[in-house]
XYZ file of C-alpha atoms in Angstrom:
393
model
C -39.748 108.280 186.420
C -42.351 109.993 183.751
C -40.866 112.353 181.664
C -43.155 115.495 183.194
C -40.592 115.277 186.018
C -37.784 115.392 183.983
C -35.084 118.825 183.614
C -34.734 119.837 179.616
C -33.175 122.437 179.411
C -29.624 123.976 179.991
C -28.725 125.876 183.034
C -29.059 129.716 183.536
C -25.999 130.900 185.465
C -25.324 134.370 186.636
C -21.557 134.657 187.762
C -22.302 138.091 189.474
C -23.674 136.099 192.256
C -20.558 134.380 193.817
C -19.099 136.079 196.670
C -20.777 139.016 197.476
C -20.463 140.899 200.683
C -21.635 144.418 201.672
C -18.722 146.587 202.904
C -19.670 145.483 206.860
C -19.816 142.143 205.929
C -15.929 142.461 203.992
C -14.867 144.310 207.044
C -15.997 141.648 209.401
C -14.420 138.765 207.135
C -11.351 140.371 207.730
C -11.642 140.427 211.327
C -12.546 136.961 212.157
C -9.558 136.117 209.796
C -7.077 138.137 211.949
C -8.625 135.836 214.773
C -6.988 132.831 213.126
C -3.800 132.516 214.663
C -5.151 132.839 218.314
C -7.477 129.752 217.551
C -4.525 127.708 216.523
C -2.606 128.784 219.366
C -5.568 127.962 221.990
C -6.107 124.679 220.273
C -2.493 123.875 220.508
C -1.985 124.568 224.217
C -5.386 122.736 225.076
C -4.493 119.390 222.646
C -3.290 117.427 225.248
C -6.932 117.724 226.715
C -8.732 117.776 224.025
C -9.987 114.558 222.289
C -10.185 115.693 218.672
C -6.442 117.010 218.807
C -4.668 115.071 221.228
C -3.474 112.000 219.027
C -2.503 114.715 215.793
C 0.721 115.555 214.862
C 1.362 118.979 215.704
C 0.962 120.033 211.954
C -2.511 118.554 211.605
C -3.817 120.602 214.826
C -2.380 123.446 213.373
C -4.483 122.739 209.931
C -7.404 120.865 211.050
C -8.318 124.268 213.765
C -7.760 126.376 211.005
C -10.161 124.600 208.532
C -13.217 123.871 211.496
C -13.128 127.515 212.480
C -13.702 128.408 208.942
C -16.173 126.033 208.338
C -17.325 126.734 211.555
C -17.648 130.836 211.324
C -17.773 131.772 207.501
C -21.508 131.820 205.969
C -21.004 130.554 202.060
C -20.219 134.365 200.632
C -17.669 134.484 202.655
C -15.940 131.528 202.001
C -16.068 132.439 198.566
C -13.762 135.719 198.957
C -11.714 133.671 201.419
C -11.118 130.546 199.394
C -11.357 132.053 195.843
C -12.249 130.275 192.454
C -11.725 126.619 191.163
C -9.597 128.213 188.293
C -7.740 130.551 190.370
C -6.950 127.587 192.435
C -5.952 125.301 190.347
C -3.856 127.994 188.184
C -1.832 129.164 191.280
C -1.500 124.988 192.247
C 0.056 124.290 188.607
C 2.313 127.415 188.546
C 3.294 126.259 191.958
C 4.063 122.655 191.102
C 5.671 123.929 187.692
C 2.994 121.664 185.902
C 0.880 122.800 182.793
C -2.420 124.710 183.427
C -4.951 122.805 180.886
C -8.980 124.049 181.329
C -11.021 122.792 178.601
C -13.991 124.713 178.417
C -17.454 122.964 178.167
C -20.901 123.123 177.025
C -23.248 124.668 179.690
C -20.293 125.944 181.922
C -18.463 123.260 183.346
C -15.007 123.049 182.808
C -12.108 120.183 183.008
C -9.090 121.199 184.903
C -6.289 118.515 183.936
C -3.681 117.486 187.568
C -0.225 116.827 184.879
C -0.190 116.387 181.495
C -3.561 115.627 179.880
C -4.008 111.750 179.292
C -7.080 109.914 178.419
C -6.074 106.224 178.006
C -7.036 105.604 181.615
C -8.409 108.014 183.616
C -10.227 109.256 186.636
C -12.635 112.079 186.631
C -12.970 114.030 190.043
C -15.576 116.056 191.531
C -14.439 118.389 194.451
C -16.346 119.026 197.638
C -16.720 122.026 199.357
C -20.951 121.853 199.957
C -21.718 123.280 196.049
C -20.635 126.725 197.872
C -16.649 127.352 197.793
C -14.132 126.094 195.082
C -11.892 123.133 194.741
C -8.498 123.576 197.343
C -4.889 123.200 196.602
C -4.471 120.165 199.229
C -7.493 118.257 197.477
C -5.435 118.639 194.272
C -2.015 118.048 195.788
C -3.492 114.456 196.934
C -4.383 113.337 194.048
C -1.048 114.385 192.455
C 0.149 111.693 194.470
C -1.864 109.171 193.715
C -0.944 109.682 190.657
C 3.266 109.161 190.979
C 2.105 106.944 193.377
C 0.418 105.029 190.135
C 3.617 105.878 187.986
C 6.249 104.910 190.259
C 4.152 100.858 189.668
C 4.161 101.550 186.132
C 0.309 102.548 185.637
C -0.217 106.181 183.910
C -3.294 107.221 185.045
C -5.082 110.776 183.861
C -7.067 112.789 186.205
C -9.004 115.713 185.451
C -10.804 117.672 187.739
C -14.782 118.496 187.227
C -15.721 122.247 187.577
C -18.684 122.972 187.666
C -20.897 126.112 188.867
C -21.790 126.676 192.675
C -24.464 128.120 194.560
C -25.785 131.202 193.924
C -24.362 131.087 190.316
C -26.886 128.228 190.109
C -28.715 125.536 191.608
C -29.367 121.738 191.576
C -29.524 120.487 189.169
C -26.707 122.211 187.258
C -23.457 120.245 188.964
C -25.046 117.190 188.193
C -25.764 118.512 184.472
C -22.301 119.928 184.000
C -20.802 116.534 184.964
C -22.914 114.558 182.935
C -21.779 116.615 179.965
C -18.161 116.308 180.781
C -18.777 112.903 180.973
C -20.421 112.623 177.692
C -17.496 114.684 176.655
C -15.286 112.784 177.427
C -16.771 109.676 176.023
C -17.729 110.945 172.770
C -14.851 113.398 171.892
C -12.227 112.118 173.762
C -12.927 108.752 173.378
C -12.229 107.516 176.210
C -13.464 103.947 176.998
C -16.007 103.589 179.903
C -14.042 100.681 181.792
C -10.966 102.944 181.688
C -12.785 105.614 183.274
C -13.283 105.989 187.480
C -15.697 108.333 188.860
C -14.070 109.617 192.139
C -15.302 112.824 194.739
C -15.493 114.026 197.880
C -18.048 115.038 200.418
C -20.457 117.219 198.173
C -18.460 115.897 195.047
C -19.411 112.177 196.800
C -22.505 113.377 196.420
C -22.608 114.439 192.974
C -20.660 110.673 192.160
C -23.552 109.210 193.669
C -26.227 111.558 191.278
C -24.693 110.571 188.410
C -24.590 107.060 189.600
C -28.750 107.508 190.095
C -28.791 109.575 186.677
C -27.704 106.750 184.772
C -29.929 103.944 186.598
C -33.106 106.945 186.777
C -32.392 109.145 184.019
C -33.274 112.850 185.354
C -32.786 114.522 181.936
C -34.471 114.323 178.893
C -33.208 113.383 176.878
C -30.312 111.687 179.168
C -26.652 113.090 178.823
C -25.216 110.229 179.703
C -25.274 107.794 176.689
C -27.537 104.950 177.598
C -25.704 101.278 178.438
C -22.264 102.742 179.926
C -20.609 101.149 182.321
C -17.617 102.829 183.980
C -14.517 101.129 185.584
C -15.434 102.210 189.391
C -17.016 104.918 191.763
C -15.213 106.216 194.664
C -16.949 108.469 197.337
C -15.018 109.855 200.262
C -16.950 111.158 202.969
C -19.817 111.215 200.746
C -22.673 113.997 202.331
C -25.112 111.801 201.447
C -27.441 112.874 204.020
C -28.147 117.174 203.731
C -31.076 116.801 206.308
C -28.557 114.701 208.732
C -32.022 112.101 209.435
C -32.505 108.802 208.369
C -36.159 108.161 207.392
C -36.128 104.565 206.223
C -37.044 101.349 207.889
C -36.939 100.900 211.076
C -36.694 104.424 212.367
C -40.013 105.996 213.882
C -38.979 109.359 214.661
C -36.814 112.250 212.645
C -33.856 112.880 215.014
C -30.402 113.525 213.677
C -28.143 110.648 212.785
C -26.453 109.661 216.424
C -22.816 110.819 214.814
C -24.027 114.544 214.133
C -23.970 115.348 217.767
C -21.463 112.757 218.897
C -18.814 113.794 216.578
C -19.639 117.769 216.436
C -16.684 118.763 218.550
C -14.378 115.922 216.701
C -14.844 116.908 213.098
C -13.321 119.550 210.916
C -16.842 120.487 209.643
C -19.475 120.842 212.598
C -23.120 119.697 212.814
C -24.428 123.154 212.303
C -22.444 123.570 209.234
C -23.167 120.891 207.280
C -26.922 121.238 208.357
C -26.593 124.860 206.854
C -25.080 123.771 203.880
C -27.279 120.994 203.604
C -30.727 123.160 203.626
C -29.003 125.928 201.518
C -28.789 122.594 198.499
C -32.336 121.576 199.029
C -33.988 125.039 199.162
C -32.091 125.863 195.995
C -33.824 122.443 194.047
C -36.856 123.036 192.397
C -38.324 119.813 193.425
C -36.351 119.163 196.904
C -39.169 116.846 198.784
C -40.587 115.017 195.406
C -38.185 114.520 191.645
C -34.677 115.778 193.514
C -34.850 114.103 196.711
C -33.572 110.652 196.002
C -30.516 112.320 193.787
C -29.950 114.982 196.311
C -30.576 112.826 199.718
C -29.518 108.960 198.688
C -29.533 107.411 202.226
C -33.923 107.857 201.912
C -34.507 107.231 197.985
C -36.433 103.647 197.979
C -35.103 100.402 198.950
C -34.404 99.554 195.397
C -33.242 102.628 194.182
C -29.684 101.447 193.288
C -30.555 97.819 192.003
C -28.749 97.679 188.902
C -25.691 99.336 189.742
C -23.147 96.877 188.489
C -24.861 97.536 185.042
C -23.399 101.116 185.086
C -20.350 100.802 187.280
C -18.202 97.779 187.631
C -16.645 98.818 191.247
C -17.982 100.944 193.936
C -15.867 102.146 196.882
C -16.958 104.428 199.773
C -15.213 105.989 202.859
C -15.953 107.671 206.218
C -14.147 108.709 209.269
C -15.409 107.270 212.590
C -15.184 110.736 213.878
C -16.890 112.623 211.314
C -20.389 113.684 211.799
C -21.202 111.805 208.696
C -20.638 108.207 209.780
C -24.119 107.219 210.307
C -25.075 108.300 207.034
C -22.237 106.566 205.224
C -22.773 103.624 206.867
C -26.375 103.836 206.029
C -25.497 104.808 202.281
C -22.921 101.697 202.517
C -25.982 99.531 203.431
C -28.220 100.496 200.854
C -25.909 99.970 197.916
C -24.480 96.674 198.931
C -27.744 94.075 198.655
C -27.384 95.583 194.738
C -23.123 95.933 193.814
C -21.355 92.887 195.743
C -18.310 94.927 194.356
C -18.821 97.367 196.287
C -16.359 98.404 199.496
C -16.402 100.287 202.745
C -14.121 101.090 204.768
C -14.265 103.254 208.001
C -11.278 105.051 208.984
C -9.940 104.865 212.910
C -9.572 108.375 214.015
C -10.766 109.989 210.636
C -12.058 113.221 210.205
C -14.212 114.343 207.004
C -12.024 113.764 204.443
C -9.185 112.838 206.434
C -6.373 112.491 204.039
C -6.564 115.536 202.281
C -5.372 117.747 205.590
C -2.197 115.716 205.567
C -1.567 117.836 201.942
C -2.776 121.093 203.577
C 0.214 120.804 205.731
C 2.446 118.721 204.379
C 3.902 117.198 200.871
C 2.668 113.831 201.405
C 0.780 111.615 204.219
C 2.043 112.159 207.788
C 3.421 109.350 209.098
C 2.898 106.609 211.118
C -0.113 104.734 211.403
C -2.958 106.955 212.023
C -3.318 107.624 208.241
C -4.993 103.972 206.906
C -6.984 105.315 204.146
C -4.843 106.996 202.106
C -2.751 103.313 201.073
C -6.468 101.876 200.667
C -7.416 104.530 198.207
C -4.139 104.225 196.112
C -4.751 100.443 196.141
C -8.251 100.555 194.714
C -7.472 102.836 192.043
C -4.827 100.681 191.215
C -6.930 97.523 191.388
C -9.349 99.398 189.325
C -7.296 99.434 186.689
C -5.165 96.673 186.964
C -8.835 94.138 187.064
C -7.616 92.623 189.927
């Protein structure tokens, strides 16, 4: 890539942005929420007929409604005042779990938000989804709690920090992917932590952003790179990466522009609908200041060339992606599966029965752990990767 397509400069942020709502559109918010409960109920009494709920546990149809008619029915500003701030978040989810609230402030506005007591020996670095519109959520956080005992009751003390960083309006593309390479580079050079104890994990738009810094080291985007040249992290994970914002697959083989078969065949399955993530997606790319030419491969992975990963293993010893096979992502997993695998032969996929869009979080939206029983597969595989990760097995 020449360097006249290259970003230089810092991000410009303007807080003032986030969440803002004329008094209608407040009033309104409030309305639909009041509608909440009588979605639940309706989705209860219909679950034995209905094939995205009839299988859950009663808890999970009670959550999973909840979260699709929200993601569903709330444009982005609304979400915002509904779901509140990453810090706010994670301040009430430490108070909560009587844990200690550690943000490290960085350079250019990202910030590190530490899940326990701060440790750097080994750690993993986590990037929140949420589309780059609404903040990190108490379940997301609460999961990877327990992967963590889960890693402590087998001996293995594993940090994990979460990566703030600024969402859209504040800024644009390609601030997240800025902010993260700086905390990164933060927490190479100050911290000192090593690269090969260091996992890169996120989900949906934070698999996303995994996979941009992933490209930013192999294609450097900034000049001069963040990211120190020659590192080579432990592992990548990506759950329910959104890999694909345009939901079509323009690659080889394909001779029209339709949407991905699993946008429309999952739409009614899903926690997150077609139309939403669509939204989302063209919200991201309208925001880039070079979304069909420089951002495009970073931003939409599943159409960069061929090659674009070869050399992976050079920055990232173990890759490891997810997707539900009744999310409307599937077909762009798969696809972002298949392009990374001629290039990493360490890399994984697996493809969860029955899974929704980040399927084991909204166990910890309603619960204190995974539900049981058999339905949830993907949560052991995660906790066994990490742990494999680490352990060089």
């Amino acid at each position: 890539m020449s360097l006249k397509n290259r970003y230089s400069t810092p991000p410009r942020l303007d807080e003032s942005k986030i969440g803002v709502l004329s008094f209608p559109q407040y009033v309104w918010m409030k309305v639909k929420l009041m509608v909440i409960p009588l979605v639940i109920a309706r989705e209860i009494l219909l679950s034995p007929f209905v094939a995205r709920s009839k299988n859950l546990p009663l808890k999970r149809i009670i959550g999973d409604s909840a979260f699709r008619f929200l993601a569903d029915y709330f444009p982005e500003p609304e979400l915002q005042q509904v779901l509140g701030t990453s810090v706010g978040v994670y301040s009430t989810w430490a108070r909560k779990e009587n844990l200690p609230i550690t943000i490290e402030e960085l350079e250019d506005g990202g910030r590190l938000m530490w899940i326990g007591p701060k440790t750097t020996e080994k750690m993993l670095l986590y990037c929140h989804g949420g589309g780059y519109i609404f903040a990190i959520q108490i379940f997301t956080i609460s999961f990877w709690r327990y992967i963590q005992l889960q890693l402590e009751k087998r001996g293995l003390k594993v940090g994990i920090a979460i990566m703030s960083y600024s969402l859209i309006p504040v800024s644009q593309f390609p601030t997240p992917l800025w902010q993260t390479s700086r905390a990164l580079q933060h927490l190479l050079s100050v911290e000192k932590v090593k690269p090969s104890n260091l996992v890169l994990v996120g989900d949906s738009a934070g698999g996303n952003l995994v996979s941009q810094v992933l490209s930013s080291m192999l294609h450097p985007l900034f000049d001069p790179p963040i990211i120190p040249n020659g590192t080579r992290i432990r592992g990548a994970y990506m759950m329910s990466p959104w890999v694909s914002l345009t939901g079509v697959y323009t690659g080889e083989g394909t001779t029209n522009n339709q949407l991905l078969p699993s946008f429309t065949e999952n739409n009614h399955c899903d926690v997150i609908g077609r139309d939403a993530l669509l939204s989302g997606g063209k919200t991201v790319l309208e925001g880039a200041p070079n979304p069909t030419t420089t951002d495009y491969p970073y931003l939409e992975p599943i159409n960069a060339p061929y090659n674009w990963f070869q050399g992976l293993p050079d920055v990232a010893e173990r890759v490891f992606i997810s997707t539900g096979d009744a999310e409307c992502l599937r077909d762009a997993d798969r696809l972002f599966f298949e392009k990374i695998k001629p290039f990493h032969k360490e890399t994984e996929f697996f493809e969860h029965e029955g899974g929704v869009h980040n399927d084991p979080f909204f166990d910890f939206q309603v619960a204190d752990g995974p539900l049981g029983g058999k339905r949830q597969s993907l949560t052991p595989k995660i906790l066994e990767w990490v742990w494999k990760c680490f352990e060089g097995k």
